[in-house]
Short mmCIF file of C-alpha atoms and ligand atoms in Angstrom, two decimals:
data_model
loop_
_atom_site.label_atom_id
_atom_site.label_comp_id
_atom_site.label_asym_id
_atom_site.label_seq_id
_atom_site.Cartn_x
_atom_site.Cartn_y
_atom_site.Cartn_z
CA UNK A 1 25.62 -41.82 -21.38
CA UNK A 2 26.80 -43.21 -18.38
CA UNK A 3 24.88 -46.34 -16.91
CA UNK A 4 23.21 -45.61 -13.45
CA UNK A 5 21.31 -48.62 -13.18
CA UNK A 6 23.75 -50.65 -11.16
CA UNK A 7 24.57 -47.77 -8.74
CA UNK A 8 22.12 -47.84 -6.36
CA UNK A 9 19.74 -51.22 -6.97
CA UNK A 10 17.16 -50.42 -10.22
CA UNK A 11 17.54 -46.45 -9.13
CA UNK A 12 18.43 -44.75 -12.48
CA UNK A 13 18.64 -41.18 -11.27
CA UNK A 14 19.24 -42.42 -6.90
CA UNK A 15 18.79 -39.42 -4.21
CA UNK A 16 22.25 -39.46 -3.11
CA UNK A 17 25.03 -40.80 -5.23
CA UNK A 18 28.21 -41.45 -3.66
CA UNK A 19 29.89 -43.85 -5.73
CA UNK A 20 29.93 -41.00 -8.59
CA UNK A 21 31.96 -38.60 -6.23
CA UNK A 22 34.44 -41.28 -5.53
CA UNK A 23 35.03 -41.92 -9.66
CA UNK A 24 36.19 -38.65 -9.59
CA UNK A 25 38.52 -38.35 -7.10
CA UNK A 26 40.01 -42.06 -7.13
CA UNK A 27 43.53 -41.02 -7.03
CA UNK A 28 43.28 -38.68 -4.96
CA UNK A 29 41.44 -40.30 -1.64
CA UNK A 30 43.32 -43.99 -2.93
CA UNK A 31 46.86 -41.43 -2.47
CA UNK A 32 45.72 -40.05 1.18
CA UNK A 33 44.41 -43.50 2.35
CA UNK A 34 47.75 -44.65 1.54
CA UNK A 35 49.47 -42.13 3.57
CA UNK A 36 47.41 -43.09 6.49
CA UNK A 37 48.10 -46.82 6.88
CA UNK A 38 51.22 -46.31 5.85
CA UNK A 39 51.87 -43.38 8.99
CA UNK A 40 50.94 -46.01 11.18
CA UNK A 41 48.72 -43.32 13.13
CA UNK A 42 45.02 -43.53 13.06
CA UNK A 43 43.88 -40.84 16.22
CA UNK A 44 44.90 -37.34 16.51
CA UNK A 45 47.73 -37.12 14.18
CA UNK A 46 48.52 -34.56 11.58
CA UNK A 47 45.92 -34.93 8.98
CA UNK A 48 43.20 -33.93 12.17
CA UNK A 49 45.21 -30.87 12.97
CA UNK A 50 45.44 -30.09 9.58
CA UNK A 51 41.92 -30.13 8.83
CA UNK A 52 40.96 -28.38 11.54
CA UNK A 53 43.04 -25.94 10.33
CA UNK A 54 41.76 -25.77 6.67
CA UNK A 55 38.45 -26.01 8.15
CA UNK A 56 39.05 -23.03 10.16
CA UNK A 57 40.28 -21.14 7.83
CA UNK A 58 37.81 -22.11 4.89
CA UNK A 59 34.76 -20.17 6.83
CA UNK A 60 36.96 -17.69 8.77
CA UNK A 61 36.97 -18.93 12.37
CA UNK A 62 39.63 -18.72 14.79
CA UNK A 63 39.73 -22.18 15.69
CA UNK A 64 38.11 -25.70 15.25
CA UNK A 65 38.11 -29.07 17.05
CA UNK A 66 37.45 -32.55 15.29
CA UNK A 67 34.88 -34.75 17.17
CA UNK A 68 33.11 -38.08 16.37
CA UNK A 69 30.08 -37.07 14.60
CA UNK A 70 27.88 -33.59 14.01
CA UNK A 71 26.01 -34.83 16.64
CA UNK A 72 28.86 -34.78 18.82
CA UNK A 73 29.54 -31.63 17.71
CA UNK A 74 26.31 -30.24 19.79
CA UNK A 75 26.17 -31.98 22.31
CA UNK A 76 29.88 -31.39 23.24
CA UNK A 77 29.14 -27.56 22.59
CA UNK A 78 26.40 -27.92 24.96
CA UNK A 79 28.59 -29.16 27.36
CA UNK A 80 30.88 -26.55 27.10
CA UNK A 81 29.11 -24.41 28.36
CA UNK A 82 27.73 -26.61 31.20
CA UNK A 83 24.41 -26.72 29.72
CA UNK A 84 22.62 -29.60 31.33
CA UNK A 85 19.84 -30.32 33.74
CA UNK A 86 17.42 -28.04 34.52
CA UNK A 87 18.86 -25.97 31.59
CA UNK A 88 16.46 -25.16 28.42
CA UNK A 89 17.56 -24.76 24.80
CA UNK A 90 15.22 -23.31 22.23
CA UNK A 91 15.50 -24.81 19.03
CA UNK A 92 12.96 -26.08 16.25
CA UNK A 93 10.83 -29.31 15.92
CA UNK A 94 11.64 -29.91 12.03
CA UNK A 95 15.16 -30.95 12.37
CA UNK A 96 17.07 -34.24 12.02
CA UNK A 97 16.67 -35.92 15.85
CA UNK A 98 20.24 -35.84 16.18
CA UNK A 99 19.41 -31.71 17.25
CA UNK A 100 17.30 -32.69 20.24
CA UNK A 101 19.29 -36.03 21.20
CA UNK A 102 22.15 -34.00 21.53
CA UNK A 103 20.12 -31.45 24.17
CA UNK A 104 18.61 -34.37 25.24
CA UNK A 105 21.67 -36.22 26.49
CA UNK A 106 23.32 -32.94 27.86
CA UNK A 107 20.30 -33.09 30.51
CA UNK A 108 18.37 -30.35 29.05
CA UNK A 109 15.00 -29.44 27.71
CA UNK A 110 14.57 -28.90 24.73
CA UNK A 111 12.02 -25.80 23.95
CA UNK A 112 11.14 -25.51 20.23
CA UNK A 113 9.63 -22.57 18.40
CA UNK A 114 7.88 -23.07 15.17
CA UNK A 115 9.30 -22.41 11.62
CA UNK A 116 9.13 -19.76 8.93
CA UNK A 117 6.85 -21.27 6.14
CA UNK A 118 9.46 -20.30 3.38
CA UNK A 119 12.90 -20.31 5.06
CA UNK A 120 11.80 -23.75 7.08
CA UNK A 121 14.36 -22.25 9.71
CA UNK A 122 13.56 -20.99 13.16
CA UNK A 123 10.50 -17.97 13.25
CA UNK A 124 12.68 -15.53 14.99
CA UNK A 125 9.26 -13.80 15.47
CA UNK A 126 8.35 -16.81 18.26
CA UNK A 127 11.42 -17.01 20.17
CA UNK A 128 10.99 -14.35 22.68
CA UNK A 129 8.16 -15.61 24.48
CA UNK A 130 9.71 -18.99 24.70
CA UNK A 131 12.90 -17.61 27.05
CA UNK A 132 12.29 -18.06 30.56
CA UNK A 133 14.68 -17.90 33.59
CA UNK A 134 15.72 -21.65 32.73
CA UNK A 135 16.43 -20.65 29.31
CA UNK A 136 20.89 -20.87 28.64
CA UNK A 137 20.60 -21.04 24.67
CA UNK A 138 19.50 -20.69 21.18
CA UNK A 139 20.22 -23.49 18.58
CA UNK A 140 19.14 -22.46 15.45
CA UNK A 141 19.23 -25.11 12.37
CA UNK A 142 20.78 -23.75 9.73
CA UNK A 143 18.15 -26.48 7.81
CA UNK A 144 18.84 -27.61 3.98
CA UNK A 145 21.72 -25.36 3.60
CA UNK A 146 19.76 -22.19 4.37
CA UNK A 147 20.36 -19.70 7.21
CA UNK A 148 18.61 -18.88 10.11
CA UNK A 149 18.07 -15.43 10.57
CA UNK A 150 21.23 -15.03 12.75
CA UNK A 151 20.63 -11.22 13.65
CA UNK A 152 17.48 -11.34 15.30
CA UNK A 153 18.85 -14.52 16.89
CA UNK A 154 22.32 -12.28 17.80
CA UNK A 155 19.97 -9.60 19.29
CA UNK A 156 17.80 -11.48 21.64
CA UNK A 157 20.95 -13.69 23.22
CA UNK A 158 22.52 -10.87 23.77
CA UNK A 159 19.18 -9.21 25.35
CA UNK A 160 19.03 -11.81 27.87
CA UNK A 161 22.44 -13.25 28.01
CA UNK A 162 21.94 -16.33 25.98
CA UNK A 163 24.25 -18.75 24.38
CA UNK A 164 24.09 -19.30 20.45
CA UNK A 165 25.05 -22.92 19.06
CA UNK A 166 24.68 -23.12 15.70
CA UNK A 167 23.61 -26.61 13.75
CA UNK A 168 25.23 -26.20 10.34
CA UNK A 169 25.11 -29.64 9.71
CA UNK A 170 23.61 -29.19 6.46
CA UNK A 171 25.23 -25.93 5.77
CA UNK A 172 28.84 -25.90 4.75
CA UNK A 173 29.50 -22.91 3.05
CA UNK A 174 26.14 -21.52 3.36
CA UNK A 175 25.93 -17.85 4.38
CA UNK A 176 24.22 -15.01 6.27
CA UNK A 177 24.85 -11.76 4.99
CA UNK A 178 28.05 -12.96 4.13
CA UNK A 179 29.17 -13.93 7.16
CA UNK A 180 29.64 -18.45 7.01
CA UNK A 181 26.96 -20.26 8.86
CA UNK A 182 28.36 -21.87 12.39
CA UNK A 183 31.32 -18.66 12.27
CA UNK A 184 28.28 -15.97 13.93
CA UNK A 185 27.24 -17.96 16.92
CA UNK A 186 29.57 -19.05 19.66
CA UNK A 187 30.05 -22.15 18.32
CA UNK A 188 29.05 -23.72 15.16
CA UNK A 189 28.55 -27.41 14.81
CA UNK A 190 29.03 -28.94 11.87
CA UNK A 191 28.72 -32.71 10.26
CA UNK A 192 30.53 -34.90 7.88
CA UNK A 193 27.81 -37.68 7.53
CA UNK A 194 28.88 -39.36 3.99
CA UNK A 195 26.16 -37.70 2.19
CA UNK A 196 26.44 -34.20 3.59
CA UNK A 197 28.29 -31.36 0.78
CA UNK A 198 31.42 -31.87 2.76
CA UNK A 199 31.05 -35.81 3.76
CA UNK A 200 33.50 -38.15 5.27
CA UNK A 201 34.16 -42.00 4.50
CA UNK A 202 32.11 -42.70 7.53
CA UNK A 203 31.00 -40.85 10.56
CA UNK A 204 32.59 -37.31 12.06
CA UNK A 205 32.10 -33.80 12.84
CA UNK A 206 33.61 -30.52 13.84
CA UNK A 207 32.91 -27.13 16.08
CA UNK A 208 34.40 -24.06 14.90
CA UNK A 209 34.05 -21.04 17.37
CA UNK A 210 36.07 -17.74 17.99
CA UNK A 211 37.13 -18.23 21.48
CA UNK A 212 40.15 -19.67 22.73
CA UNK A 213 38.45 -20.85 26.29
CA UNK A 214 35.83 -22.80 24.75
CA UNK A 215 38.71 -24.51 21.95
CA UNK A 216 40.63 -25.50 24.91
CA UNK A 217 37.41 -26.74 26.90
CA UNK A 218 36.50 -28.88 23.71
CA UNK A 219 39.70 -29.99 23.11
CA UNK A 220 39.51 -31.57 26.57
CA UNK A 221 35.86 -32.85 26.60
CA UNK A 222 36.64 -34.79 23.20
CA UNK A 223 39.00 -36.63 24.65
CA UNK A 224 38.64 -38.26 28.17
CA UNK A 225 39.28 -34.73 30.00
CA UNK A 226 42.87 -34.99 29.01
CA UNK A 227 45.03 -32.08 29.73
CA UNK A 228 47.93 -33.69 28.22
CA UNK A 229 48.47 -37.92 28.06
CA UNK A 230 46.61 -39.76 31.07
CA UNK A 231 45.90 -36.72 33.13
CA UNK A 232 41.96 -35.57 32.87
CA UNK A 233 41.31 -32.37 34.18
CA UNK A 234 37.42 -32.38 33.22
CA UNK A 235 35.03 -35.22 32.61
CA UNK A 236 34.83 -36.41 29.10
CA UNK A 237 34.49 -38.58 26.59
CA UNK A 238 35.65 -39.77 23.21
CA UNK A 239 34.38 -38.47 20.52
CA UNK A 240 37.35 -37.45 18.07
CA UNK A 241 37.61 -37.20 14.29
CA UNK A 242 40.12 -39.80 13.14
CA UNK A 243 42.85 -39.72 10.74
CA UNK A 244 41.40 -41.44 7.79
CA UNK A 245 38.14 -39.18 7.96
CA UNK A 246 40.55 -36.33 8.14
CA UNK A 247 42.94 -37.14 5.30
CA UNK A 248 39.35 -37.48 3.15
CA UNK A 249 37.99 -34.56 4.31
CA UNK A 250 41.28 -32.27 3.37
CA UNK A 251 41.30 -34.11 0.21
CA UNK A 252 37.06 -32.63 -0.66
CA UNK A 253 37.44 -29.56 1.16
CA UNK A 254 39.65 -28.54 -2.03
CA UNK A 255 36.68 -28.95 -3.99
CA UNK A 256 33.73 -28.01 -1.50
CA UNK A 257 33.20 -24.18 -3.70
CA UNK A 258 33.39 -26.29 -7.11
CA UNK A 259 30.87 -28.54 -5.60
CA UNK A 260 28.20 -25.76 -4.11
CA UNK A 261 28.79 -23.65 -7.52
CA UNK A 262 27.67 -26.64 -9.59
CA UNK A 263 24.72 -27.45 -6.61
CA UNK A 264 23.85 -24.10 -6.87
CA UNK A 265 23.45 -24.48 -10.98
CA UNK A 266 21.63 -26.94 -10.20
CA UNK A 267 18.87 -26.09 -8.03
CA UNK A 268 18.72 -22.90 -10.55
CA UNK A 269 17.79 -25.43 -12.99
CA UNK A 270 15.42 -26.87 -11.09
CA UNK A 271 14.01 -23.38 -9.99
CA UNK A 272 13.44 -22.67 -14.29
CA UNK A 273 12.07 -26.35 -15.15
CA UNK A 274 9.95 -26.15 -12.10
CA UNK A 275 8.70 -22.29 -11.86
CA UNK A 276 5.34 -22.82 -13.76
CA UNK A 277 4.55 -26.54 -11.10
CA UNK A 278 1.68 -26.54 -8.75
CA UNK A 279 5.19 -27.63 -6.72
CA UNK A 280 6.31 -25.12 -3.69
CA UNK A 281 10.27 -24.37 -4.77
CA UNK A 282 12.59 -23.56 -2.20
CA UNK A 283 12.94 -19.93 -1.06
CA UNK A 284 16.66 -18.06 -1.08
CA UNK A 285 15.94 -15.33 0.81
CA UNK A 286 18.00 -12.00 -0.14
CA UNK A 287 20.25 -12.40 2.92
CA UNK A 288 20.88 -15.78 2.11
CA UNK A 289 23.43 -17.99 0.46
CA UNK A 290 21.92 -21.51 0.50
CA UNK A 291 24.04 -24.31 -0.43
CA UNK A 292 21.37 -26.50 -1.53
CA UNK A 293 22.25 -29.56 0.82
CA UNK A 294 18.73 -30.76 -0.31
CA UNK A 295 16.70 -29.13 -2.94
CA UNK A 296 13.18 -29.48 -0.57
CA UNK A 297 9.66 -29.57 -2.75
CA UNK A 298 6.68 -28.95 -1.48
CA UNK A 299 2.82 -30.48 -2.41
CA UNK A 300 -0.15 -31.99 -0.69
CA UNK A 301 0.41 -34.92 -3.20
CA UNK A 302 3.33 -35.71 -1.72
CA UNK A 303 3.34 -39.53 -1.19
CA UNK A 304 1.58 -40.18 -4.57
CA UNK A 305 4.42 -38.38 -6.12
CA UNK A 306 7.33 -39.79 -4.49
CA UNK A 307 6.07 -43.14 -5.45
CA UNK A 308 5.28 -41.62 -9.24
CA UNK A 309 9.14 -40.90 -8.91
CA UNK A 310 10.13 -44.12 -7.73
CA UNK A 311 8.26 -46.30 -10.36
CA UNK A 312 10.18 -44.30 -12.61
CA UNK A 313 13.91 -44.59 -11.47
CA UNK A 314 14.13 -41.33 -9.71
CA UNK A 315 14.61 -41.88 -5.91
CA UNK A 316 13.67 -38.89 -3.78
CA UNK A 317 13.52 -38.73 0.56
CA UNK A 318 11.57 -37.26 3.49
CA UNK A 319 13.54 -35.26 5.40
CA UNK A 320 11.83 -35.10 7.84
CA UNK A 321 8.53 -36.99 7.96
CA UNK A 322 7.89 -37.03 11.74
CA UNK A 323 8.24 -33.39 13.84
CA UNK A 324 10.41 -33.93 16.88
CA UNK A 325 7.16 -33.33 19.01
CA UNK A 326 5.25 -36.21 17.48
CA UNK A 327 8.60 -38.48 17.94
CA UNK A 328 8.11 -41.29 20.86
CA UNK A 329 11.55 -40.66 22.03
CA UNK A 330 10.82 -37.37 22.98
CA UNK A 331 6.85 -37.86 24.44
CA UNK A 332 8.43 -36.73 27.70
CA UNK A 333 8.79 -33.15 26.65
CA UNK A 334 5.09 -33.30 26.88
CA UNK A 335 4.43 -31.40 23.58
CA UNK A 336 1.40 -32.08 21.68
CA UNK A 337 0.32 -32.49 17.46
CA UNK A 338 -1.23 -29.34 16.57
CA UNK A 339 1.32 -27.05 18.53
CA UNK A 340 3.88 -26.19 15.75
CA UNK A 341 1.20 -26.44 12.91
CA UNK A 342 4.34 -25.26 10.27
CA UNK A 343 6.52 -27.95 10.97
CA UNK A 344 3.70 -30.91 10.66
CA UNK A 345 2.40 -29.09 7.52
CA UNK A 346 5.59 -29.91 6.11
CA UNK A 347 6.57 -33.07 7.04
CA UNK A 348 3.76 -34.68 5.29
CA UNK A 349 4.28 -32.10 2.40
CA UNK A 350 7.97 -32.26 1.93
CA UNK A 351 10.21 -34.10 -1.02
CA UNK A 352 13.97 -34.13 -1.01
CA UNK A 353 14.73 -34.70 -4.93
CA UNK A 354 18.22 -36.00 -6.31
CA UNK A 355 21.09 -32.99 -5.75
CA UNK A 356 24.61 -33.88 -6.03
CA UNK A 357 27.16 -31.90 -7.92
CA UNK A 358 27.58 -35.06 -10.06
CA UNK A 359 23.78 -34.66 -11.62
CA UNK A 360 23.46 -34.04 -15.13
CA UNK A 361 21.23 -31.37 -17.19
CA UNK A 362 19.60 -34.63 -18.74
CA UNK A 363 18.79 -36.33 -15.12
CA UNK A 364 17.61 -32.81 -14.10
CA UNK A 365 15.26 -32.42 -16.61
CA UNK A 366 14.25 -36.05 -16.54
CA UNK A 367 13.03 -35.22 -12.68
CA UNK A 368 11.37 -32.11 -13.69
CA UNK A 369 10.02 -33.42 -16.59
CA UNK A 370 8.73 -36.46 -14.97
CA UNK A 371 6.46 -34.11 -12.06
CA UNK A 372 5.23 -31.99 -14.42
CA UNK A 373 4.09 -35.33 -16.24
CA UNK A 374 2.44 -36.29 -12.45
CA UNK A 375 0.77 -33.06 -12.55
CA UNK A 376 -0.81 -33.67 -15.72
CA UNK A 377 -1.88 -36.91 -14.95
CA UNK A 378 -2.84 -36.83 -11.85
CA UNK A 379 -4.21 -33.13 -10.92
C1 PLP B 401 20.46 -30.73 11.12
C2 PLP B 401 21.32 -31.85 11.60
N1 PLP B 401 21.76 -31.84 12.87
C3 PLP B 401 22.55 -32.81 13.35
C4 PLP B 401 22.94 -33.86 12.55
C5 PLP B 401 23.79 -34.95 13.16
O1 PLP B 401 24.96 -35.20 12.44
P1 PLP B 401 25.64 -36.66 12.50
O2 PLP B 401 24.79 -37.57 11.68
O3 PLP B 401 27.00 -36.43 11.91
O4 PLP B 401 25.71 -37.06 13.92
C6 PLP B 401 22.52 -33.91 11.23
C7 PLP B 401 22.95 -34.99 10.32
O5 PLP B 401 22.34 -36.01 10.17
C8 PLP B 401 21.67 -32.89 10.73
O6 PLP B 401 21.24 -32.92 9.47
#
């Protein structure tokens, strides 16, 4: 059996893993690192275009553009469509911050609408009465690698002329009725964070959308405004995947389906060991493909649990413990505690356990065995 202890400090079975992955693919990644230094060329070269390519391709969309991080992604999509002050966006309160910042730093208001208590993506049910005459867009979170329900969301945009950027930041590969999350929207916004299904060797992100305008309009904004070398048509920034990221990320997107197969096994694991818990499993609704980005449990034991767990080896996260609403940083939306009573159930319900396509049966069963043991003990 392999020895874990040393991976992650005394963590025997550690929440995210990444050192594991790399075993694996040593040659590989050490072969395209290689080609990189060795090019000479570190921004924009032919491992970006590449990927974006692949990327494209891999869920179906016409195009994509490489940026600096998911949360780039948005808030360059944003832009795109001149989203920005006075401008609302309705999206949801139990999302990583990087979803609001993004909104946030465009100049717009963020307007969020409560969750579904199973699918912990937006209540489509809510949204309506949220869209006013300020309102340009809908951001749904595609949130643990499960869908929003992108019809309903399809529907009312197109009711009142709305925008639809998706976060799929957790979801590569996920799907809605077989159609790939980020590919249904306008534009879908994606992130390579290390520890995400499809991670990079540090930060980056992509948007994949359909239209040629808005590729060309991103393709600017991600780099100064440049039309072509030193002359900026638009205002923009810098915010562009670089070569080594790319040359990793063409190097795992060859084994992304192996990967969510083998996630997928595992959460259906999980789903056996865990059916007869007091624990609330994840949902996968019949529209759904989830991609199990994190396998979220549910109790109101939580904290006494995740340190049960932690005593014993097994690291396990929040994700996320504080509702945007309740978040200082965003106090001047003027929201209060008590308004999206789903999302603040959850965050101080919610358990992220260990996931990675690198897990064994054995660590599996170890986790599940281990919170049925806190159930015994302590219910
Ligand atoms: C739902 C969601 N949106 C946005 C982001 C931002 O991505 P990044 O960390 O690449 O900026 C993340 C990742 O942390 C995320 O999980």
């Amino acid at each position: 059996m392999r020895n874990t202890e040393s991976i992650i400090g005394n963590m025997k079975i550690p929440v995210f893993d990444l050192k594991r992955q790399y075993e694996g693919l040593k040659t590989e990644l050490d072969s395209a690192f290689t080609t990189v230094f060795e090019s000479g060329i570190f921004i924009l070269g032919e491992n970006v275009r590449l990927f974006e390519e692949e990327f494209a391709n891999y869920l179906g969309a016409g195009f994509a553009v490489g940026v600096g991080s998911g949360t780039e992604a948005l808030h360059l999509s944003l832009k795109a469509f001149d989203i920005g002050s006075g401008d609302e966006v309705i999206t949801v309160p139990n999302t990583a911050v990087p979803t609001i910042s993004a909104i946030s730093f465009a100049g717009a208001r963020p307007v969020l609408v409560d969750i579904t208590p199973d699918t912990y993506t937006i209540d489509t049910k809510k949204i309506e009465k949220k869209i006013t005459n300020k309102t340009k867009a809908i951001l749904p979170v595609h949130m643990y690698g499960h869908p929003s329900e992108m019809e309903q969301i399809m529907k009312l945009a197109e009711a009142y002329n709305l925008r639809v950027i998706e976060d799929a930041c957790q979801s590569h590969g996920t799907q809605y009725n077989g159609k790939n999350a980020g590919t249904i929207g306008d534009m879908g916004c994606f992130s390579f964070y290390p520890t995400k299904n499809l991670g990079a060797y540090g930060d980056g992100g992509i948007v994949v959308t359909n239209s040629e305008e808005l590729y060309n309009k991103l393709i600017m904004l991600r780099n100064y405004g440049e039309v072509s070398k030193f002359t900026s048509k638009i205002e923009g920034f810098n915010s562009r995947l670089d070569e080594i990221q790319a040359a990793v990320l063409r190097v795992k997107l060859k084994h992304l389906d192996t990967w969510t197969n083998r996630r997928r096994e595992i959460a259906t694991l999980y789903l056996q060991l865990l059916y007869n818990s007091n624990v609330q499993l994840p949902c996968e609704r019949q529209w759904a493909k989830h991609v199990y980005h994190l396998f979220v449990i549910r109790t109101n034991k939580r904290d006494a649990l995740k340190g049960y767990l932690q005593e014993r080896g097994v690291g396990t996260q929040i994700h996320y413990p504080i509702p945007i609403h309740m978040q200082e940083a965003y106090k001047k939306f003027g929201y209060k505690a008590g308004e999206f009573p789903i999302s603040e159930r959850n965050a101080g319900e919610i358990l992220s356990l260990p996931i990675y396509p690198e897990l064994t049966k054995e660590e599996i069963e170890t986790v599940a065995g281990l919170i049925s043991e806190f159930q015994n003990t302590d219910l």
